[in-house]
Amino acid sequence: GLGCVELTVALHFLYDTPEDRIVWDVGHQAYPHKILTGRKEAITTIKKTGGLAPFPKRGESEYDTFGVGHSSTSISAALGMALAAREQGSDRRVVAVIGDGGMTAGMAFEALNHGGDLDPNLLVILNENQMSISPNVGAITKMLGRLMSGPTVTGIRERSKQLMERDSRTWRFMSRWEEHVKGMVMPSTLFEELGFNYMGPIDGHDLPTLLRTIRTVQSVEGPNLLHIITAKGKGYAPAEKDPVAYHAVGPFNRAKGVEKKPAPAQPTYTAVFGEWLCDMAEQDHSLMAITPAMREGSGLVTFEKRFPDRYFDVGIAEQHSVTLAAGMACEGAHPVVAIYSTFLQRAYDQLIHDVAVQDLPVLFAIDRAGLVGSDGPTHAGSFDLSYLRCIPNLLLMAPADENECRQMLYTGFVHPGPAAVRYPRGTGPGVPVQARMEALPLGRGQRRREGRGVAILAFGSPLHDCLAVAETLDATVANMRFVKPLDTDLVRELAASHSLLVTVEENAVAGGAGSAVNEALADMGVAANLLNIGLPDRFVEHGSRSDCLADAGLDAAGILRQVRARMAAMGMTLVPGNDVAQGAG
């Protein structure tokens, strides 16, 4: 938020907020806004359990006019507010603040195109700080620079110099042509062609200029776009020097700066993926890696350095990333799309229409599946099992540990059709990762513990808490591994030999892996007592990941509590002395 301090002060000074609406894109830059709107004393609680939300949130403050977290939604939302105000006969003013990174998403231009046609009273402020999560060099300036320094224009320019020596009239013509090309791609021309009155660029840290310019814009009817230039982390040298390290940080000691956390004792799932990707690329030169602006978060930094020609960061363009992969697969390449679960939601049509319908070999490495903790519900991967398992042709896997993650990635990569591996944020249980890669037998789970009375079917990350619960209940535990195809033989066997089946997943219960088990039993005509445990039918708020799991009832204590409650309702008992579950009657 340091890059937006002056802008935030200017907006709250010149606009009658919250009556006037300010919509912040993504929300990472809204910390100064929170401080100025009554939350200064609580700002150190941001992202913490019970503290301030990491992004603007309507339920937190009347000044947070629109809830955000994902990129490039601000202009659409602000346009909707402006149109509603016009229909209501209100003179309420609406401002959208969006960064240049957000302008890499098509949705932003869809809104600009529509807004320019409708002629609302709307101000869009384009904050060009040359920084999305993965660095870029500024979307707008990059466009102009690339064109004017490219080989085509450079070649024509050099040729025109030669012509000038023969005929000065020709040189004058070529000079006018060059200026015309510049005009065609200048930001002013781009936005004015979309129907917006363009002003700028101006220094976003010059408060008097900001105030004067915004006052001028306020007097102009219709859609306006103000282009400002700011520096990420302005005024704090460590953040200016390393903007990536200071992106969306939690509280830290200002004198010491953000201190690097010690490396975890075991690798994160993200690191396991990054290492597998490099190993696989060494073996298979058809592998192409794609990410929508999440190089660091998805573990692709090393891959980009080692295989730059096979690395593609498409910007905040999830839809494009999936169809790009589909096109590669059509021509014999083997793409791997590294994407967060929450962002894959934005490319659902492309996943179905462009990949699954054509049965193309695209591997989706889905990070941040399940609860993500401090980033809250906008970034939680709560629904991927539900929205993926209904898609024909798709192989869907959930690893329970680090080594299984590596083997599943390989299994999905060598699969002849589309495949997805979903894994959580953070570290696993510490299972050693074997270098050798082996394809797992498709649709086959494994029994991990034998017990009686209760059988727990674990899908992915909850397995180890389920094993702890099973020690108390003397329950059977199965590591299901595959959500699609489901191991129906194992499900049938467990249903026949146990009084209660319990499914556990870090996904919404509705439509998830547990629902797949329910459907399979119904299709087989097998009657069974079932308990589906997963994320509740509500959005789990931000906090530490462990706090969020406890809140959802998905830690060991929560799982045990729910199983015991169902056992009691069924009349099942625990034999005193060894806590063995016994069926009723």
mmCIF file of C-alpha atoms in Angstrom, residues 40 50 71 81 96 129-130 140 182 196 210 228 255 276 278 290 292 339 385 402 449 461 467 469 492 502 524 567:
data_model
loop_
_atom_site.group_PDB
_atom_site.id
_atom_site.type_symbol
_atom_site.label_atom_id
_atom_site.label_comp_id
_atom_site.label_asym_id
_atom_site.label_seq_id
_atom_site.Cartn_x
_atom_site.Cartn_y
_atom_site.Cartn_z
ATOM 1 C CA LYS A 40 -5.693 2.225 12.189
ATOM 2 C CA GLY A 50 -10.247 -12.671 14.164
ATOM 3 C CA SER A 71 -7.735 -9.302 -9.994
ATOM 4 C CA MET A 81 -22.473 1.031 -9.318
ATOM 5 C CA ALA A 96 -12.232 2.300 -9.689
ATOM 6 C CA ASN A 129 3.611 0.722 -10.642
ATOM 7 C CA GLN A 130 5.276 -1.778 -12.980
ATOM 8 C CA ILE A 140 1.094 0.204 -21.003
ATOM 9 C CA LYS A 182 3.163 6.164 -31.938
ATOM 10 C CA PHE A 196 -12.902 7.236 -22.072
ATOM 11 C CA LEU A 210 -3.008 14.597 -7.823
ATOM 12 C CA ILE A 228 -0.761 7.718 -12.645
ATOM 13 C CA ALA A 255 13.546 -1.412 11.450
ATOM 14 C CA TRP A 276 9.392 -32.533 -10.257
ATOM 15 C CA CYS A 278 12.489 -29.550 -13.671
ATOM 16 C CA ILE A 290 2.424 -22.181 -18.122
ATOM 17 C CA PRO A 292 -0.972 -17.007 -14.969
ATOM 18 C CA ILE A 339 -2.337 -22.581 -11.175
ATOM 19 C CA LEU A 385 -13.036 -31.410 -6.377
ATOM 20 C CA GLU A 402 5.017 -35.221 -0.634
ATOM 21 C CA ARG A 449 -4.807 -49.189 8.553
ATOM 22 C CA SER A 461 -4.211 -34.015 2.815
ATOM 23 C CA LEU A 467 -4.825 -42.038 10.912
ATOM 24 C CA VAL A 469 -8.314 -40.475 14.749
ATOM 25 C CA ARG A 492 -17.773 -51.797 -1.891
ATOM 26 C CA VAL A 502 -16.710 -41.810 6.862
ATOM 27 C CA MET A 524 -24.088 -50.373 -6.917
ATOM 28 C CA MET A 567 -21.511 -43.292 16.235
#
